[in-house]
PDB file of C-alpha atoms in Angstrom:
ATOM      1  CA  MET A  85      -1.342  -4.396  10.659  1.00  0.00           C
ATOM      2  CA  ASN A  86      -4.693  -3.632   9.073  1.00  0.00           C
ATOM      3  CA  LYS A  87      -6.581  -5.952   6.743  1.00  0.00           C
ATOM      4  CA  SER A  88      -9.751  -6.418   4.811  1.00  0.00           C
ATOM      5  CA  GLU A  89     -12.571  -8.355   6.444  1.00  0.00           C
ATOM      6  CA  SER A  90     -11.446 -11.528   4.677  1.00  0.00           C
ATOM      7  CA  ILE A  91      -7.960 -12.405   3.409  1.00  0.00           C
ATOM      8  CA  THR A  92      -8.698 -15.965   2.211  1.00  0.00           C
ATOM      9  CA  GLU A  93      -7.895 -15.356  -1.468  1.00  0.00           C
ATOM     10  CA  LEU A  94      -4.986 -13.076  -0.646  1.00  0.00           C
ATOM     11  CA  ALA A  95      -3.491 -15.765   1.619  1.00  0.00           C
ATOM     12  CA  LYS A  96      -3.716 -18.362  -1.177  1.00  0.00           C
ATOM     13  CA  ALA A  97      -2.088 -16.004  -3.661  1.00  0.00           C
ATOM     14  CA  LEU A  98       0.614 -15.039  -1.158  1.00  0.00           C
ATOM     15  CA  SER A  99       1.375 -18.711  -0.543  1.00  0.00           C
ATOM     16  CA  ASN A 100       1.809 -19.256  -4.296  1.00  0.00           C
ATOM     17  CA  PHE A 101       3.907 -16.095  -4.574  1.00  0.00           C
ATOM     18  CA  GLN A 102       6.239 -17.203  -1.783  1.00  0.00           C
ATOM     19  CA  GLY A 103       6.638 -20.627  -3.395  1.00  0.00           C
ATOM     20  CA  LYS A 104       7.892 -18.988  -6.583  1.00  0.00           C
ATOM     21  CA  MET A 105      10.078 -16.287  -5.039  1.00  0.00           C
ATOM     22  CA  ILE A 106      13.826 -16.374  -5.354  1.00  0.00           C
ATOM     23  CA  ALA A 107      16.203 -14.714  -2.924  1.00  0.00           C
ATOM     24  CA  VAL A 108      16.676 -11.014  -3.576  1.00  0.00           C
ATOM     25  CA  LYS A 109      20.291 -10.360  -4.523  1.00  0.00           C
ATOM     26  CA  LYS A 110      22.273  -8.031  -2.302  1.00  0.00           C
ATOM     27  CA  ASP A 111      23.572  -5.717  -5.004  1.00  0.00           C
ATOM     28  CA  ALA A 112      24.907  -2.738  -3.028  1.00  0.00           C
ATOM     29  CA  THR A 113      27.457  -2.156  -0.289  1.00  0.00           C
ATOM     30  CA  ASN A 114      27.151   0.102   2.730  1.00  0.00           C
ATOM     31  CA  PRO A 115      30.655   1.579   3.065  1.00  0.00           C
ATOM     32  CA  PHE A 116      30.086   2.666   6.675  1.00  0.00           C
ATOM     33  CA  TYR A 117      29.164  -0.800   7.945  1.00  0.00           C
ATOM     34  CA  LYS A 118      30.922  -2.736   5.151  1.00  0.00           C
ATOM     35  CA  SER A 119      27.757  -4.771   4.640  1.00  0.00           C
ATOM     36  CA  LYS A 120      25.819  -5.721   1.522  1.00  0.00           C
ATOM     37  CA  TYR A 121      22.131  -5.001   0.990  1.00  0.00           C
ATOM     38  CA  ALA A 122      19.468  -5.152  -1.723  1.00  0.00           C
ATOM     39  CA  THR A 123      18.462  -1.823  -3.240  1.00  0.00           C
ATOM     40  CA  LEU A 124      14.808  -0.840  -3.577  1.00  0.00           C
ATOM     41  CA  ASP A 125      15.104  -1.179  -7.372  1.00  0.00           C
ATOM     42  CA  THR A 126      16.445  -4.727  -7.064  1.00  0.00           C
ATOM     43  CA  ILE A 127      13.693  -5.729  -4.651  1.00  0.00           C
ATOM     44  CA  TRP A 128      11.064  -4.409  -7.090  1.00  0.00           C
ATOM     45  CA  GLU A 129      12.739  -6.116 -10.076  1.00  0.00           C
ATOM     46  CA  THR A 130      12.746  -9.417  -8.177  1.00  0.00           C
ATOM     47  CA  ILE A 131       9.146  -9.346  -6.925  1.00  0.00           C
ATOM     48  CA  ARG A 132       7.225  -7.523  -9.679  1.00  0.00           C
ATOM     49  CA  LYS A 133       6.496 -10.520 -11.945  1.00  0.00           C
ATOM     50  CA  PRO A 134       5.771 -13.079  -9.176  1.00  0.00           C
ATOM     51  CA  LEU A 135       3.408 -10.565  -7.557  1.00  0.00           C
ATOM     52  CA  SER A 136       1.595  -9.900 -10.823  1.00  0.00           C
ATOM     53  CA  ASP A 137       1.469 -13.608 -11.749  1.00  0.00           C
ATOM     54  CA  ASN A 138      -0.457 -14.213  -8.513  1.00  0.00           C
ATOM     55  CA  GLY A 139      -2.866 -11.298  -8.756  1.00  0.00           C
ATOM     56  CA  LEU A 140      -0.969  -9.268  -6.156  1.00  0.00           C
ATOM     57  CA  SER A 141       0.127  -5.637  -6.163  1.00  0.00           C
ATOM     58  CA  VAL A 142       1.693  -3.243  -3.681  1.00  0.00           C
ATOM     59  CA  THR A 143       1.279   0.449  -3.002  1.00  0.00           C
ATOM     60  CA  GLN A 144       3.323   2.631  -0.701  1.00  0.00           C
ATOM     61  CA  THR A 145       1.741   5.913   0.347  1.00  0.00           C
ATOM     62  CA  MET A 146       2.784   8.695   2.676  1.00  0.00           C
ATOM     63  CA  GLY A 147       0.693  10.223   5.409  1.00  0.00           C
ATOM     64  CA  ILE A 148       1.083  12.338   8.508  1.00  0.00           C
ATOM     65  CA  LEU A 149       0.677  11.076  12.070  1.00  0.00           C
ATOM     66  CA  GLN A 150      -0.729  14.029  13.964  1.00  0.00           C
ATOM     67  CA  GLY A 151       1.052  14.885  17.187  1.00  0.00           C
ATOM     68  CA  SER A 152       3.677  17.186  18.524  1.00  0.00           C
ATOM     69  CA  PRO A 153       5.607  17.217  16.342  1.00  0.00           C
ATOM     70  CA  PRO A 154       3.683  15.597  13.465  1.00  0.00           C
ATOM     71  CA  MET A 155       5.563  12.649  11.942  1.00  0.00           C
ATOM     72  CA  ALA A 156       5.691  11.224   8.435  1.00  0.00           C
ATOM     73  CA  LEU A 157       4.143   7.785   8.086  1.00  0.00           C
ATOM     74  CA  LEU A 158       4.666   5.277   5.253  1.00  0.00           C
ATOM     75  CA  GLU A 159       1.832   2.828   4.646  1.00  0.00           C
ATOM     76  CA  THR A 160       2.557  -0.274   2.563  1.00  0.00           C
ATOM     77  CA  THR A 161      -0.481  -2.163   1.285  1.00  0.00           C
ATOM     78  CA  LEU A 162      -0.554  -5.575  -0.400  1.00  0.00           C
ATOM     79  CA  TYR A 163      -3.647  -6.009  -2.600  1.00  0.00           C
ATOM     80  CA  HIS A 164      -5.180  -9.047  -4.267  1.00  0.00           C
ATOM     81  CA  THR A 165      -7.389  -8.929  -7.366  1.00  0.00           C
ATOM     82  CA  SER A 166     -10.256 -10.188  -5.174  1.00  0.00           C
ATOM     83  CA  GLY A 167     -10.229  -6.832  -3.381  1.00  0.00           C
ATOM     84  CA  GLU A 168      -8.660  -8.281  -0.228  1.00  0.00           C
ATOM     85  CA  TRP A 169      -5.690  -6.461   1.286  1.00  0.00           C
ATOM     86  CA  ILE A 170      -3.312  -6.186   4.222  1.00  0.00           C
ATOM     87  CA  SER A 171      -1.275  -3.148   5.202  1.00  0.00           C
ATOM     88  CA  GLY A 172       1.305  -2.008   7.673  1.00  0.00           C
ATOM     89  CA  ALA A 173       2.601   1.423   8.623  1.00  0.00           C
ATOM     90  CA  GLN A 174       6.069   2.608   9.554  1.00  0.00           C
ATOM     91  CA  LEU A 175       7.117   5.927  11.051  1.00  0.00           C
ATOM     92  CA  VAL A 176       9.610   7.814   8.921  1.00  0.00           C
ATOM     93  CA  ASN A 177      12.094   9.515  11.188  1.00  0.00           C
ATOM     94  CA  PRO A 178      14.743  11.562   9.327  1.00  0.00           C
ATOM     95  CA  ILE A 179      17.955  12.419  11.163  1.00  0.00           C
ATOM     96  CA  LYS A 180      17.811  16.096  10.166  1.00  0.00           C
ATOM     97  CA  ASP A 181      14.926  18.400   9.339  1.00  0.00           C
ATOM     98  CA  ASP A 182      15.652  18.916   5.644  1.00  0.00           C
ATOM     99  CA  PRO A 183      14.255  17.482   2.381  1.00  0.00           C
ATOM    100  CA  GLN A 184      17.291  15.267   1.661  1.00  0.00           C
ATOM    101  CA  SER A 185      17.123  13.593   5.079  1.00  0.00           C
ATOM    102  CA  LEU A 186      13.382  13.055   4.672  1.00  0.00           C
ATOM    103  CA  GLY A 187      13.908  11.573   1.193  1.00  0.00           C
ATOM    104  CA  SER A 188      16.595   9.232   2.507  1.00  0.00           C
ATOM    105  CA  ALA A 189      14.407   8.126   5.422  1.00  0.00           C
ATOM    106  CA  ILE A 190      11.494   7.496   3.046  1.00  0.00           C
ATOM    107  CA  SER A 191      13.718   5.380   0.772  1.00  0.00           C
ATOM    108  CA  TYR A 192      14.895   3.275   3.711  1.00  0.00           C
ATOM    109  CA  ALA A 193      11.333   2.893   4.991  1.00  0.00           C
ATOM    110  CA  ARG A 194      10.086   1.860   1.535  1.00  0.00           C
ATOM    111  CA  ARG A 195      12.796  -0.791   1.200  1.00  0.00           C
ATOM    112  CA  TYR A 196      12.261  -2.255   4.685  1.00  0.00           C
ATOM    113  CA  SER A 197       8.452  -2.096   4.519  1.00  0.00           C
ATOM    114  CA  LEU A 198       8.322  -3.679   1.067  1.00  0.00           C
ATOM    115  CA  SER A 199      10.555  -6.507   2.265  1.00  0.00           C
ATOM    116  CA  ALA A 200       8.489  -6.962   5.407  1.00  0.00           C
ATOM    117  CA  ILE A 201       5.110  -7.169   3.718  1.00  0.00           C
TER     118      ILE A 201
END
């Protein structure tokens, strides 16, 4: 995790946000595991207003972790209107080396990282 020098205001806003959050509905089913999960769209629909009401916003950006081979990296950053922020990064590891596998891995990483932050 990375963070701004101070996160005092962000921590207050996050505390208020968490006090107003409702559980995210599990609106989709994984047929392979026969389990339910919340889609990325549902997570965003659930958190967008409580985030905004507390001066919070989130970005998710892609980068490359240099190495052999280079790997895709998703960085999720939570910002506060004060300028304070925290972020975390997750490796994106597609099963196959094709655009559809990368897109799927990015979608999974976005959903998990957004929920985690």
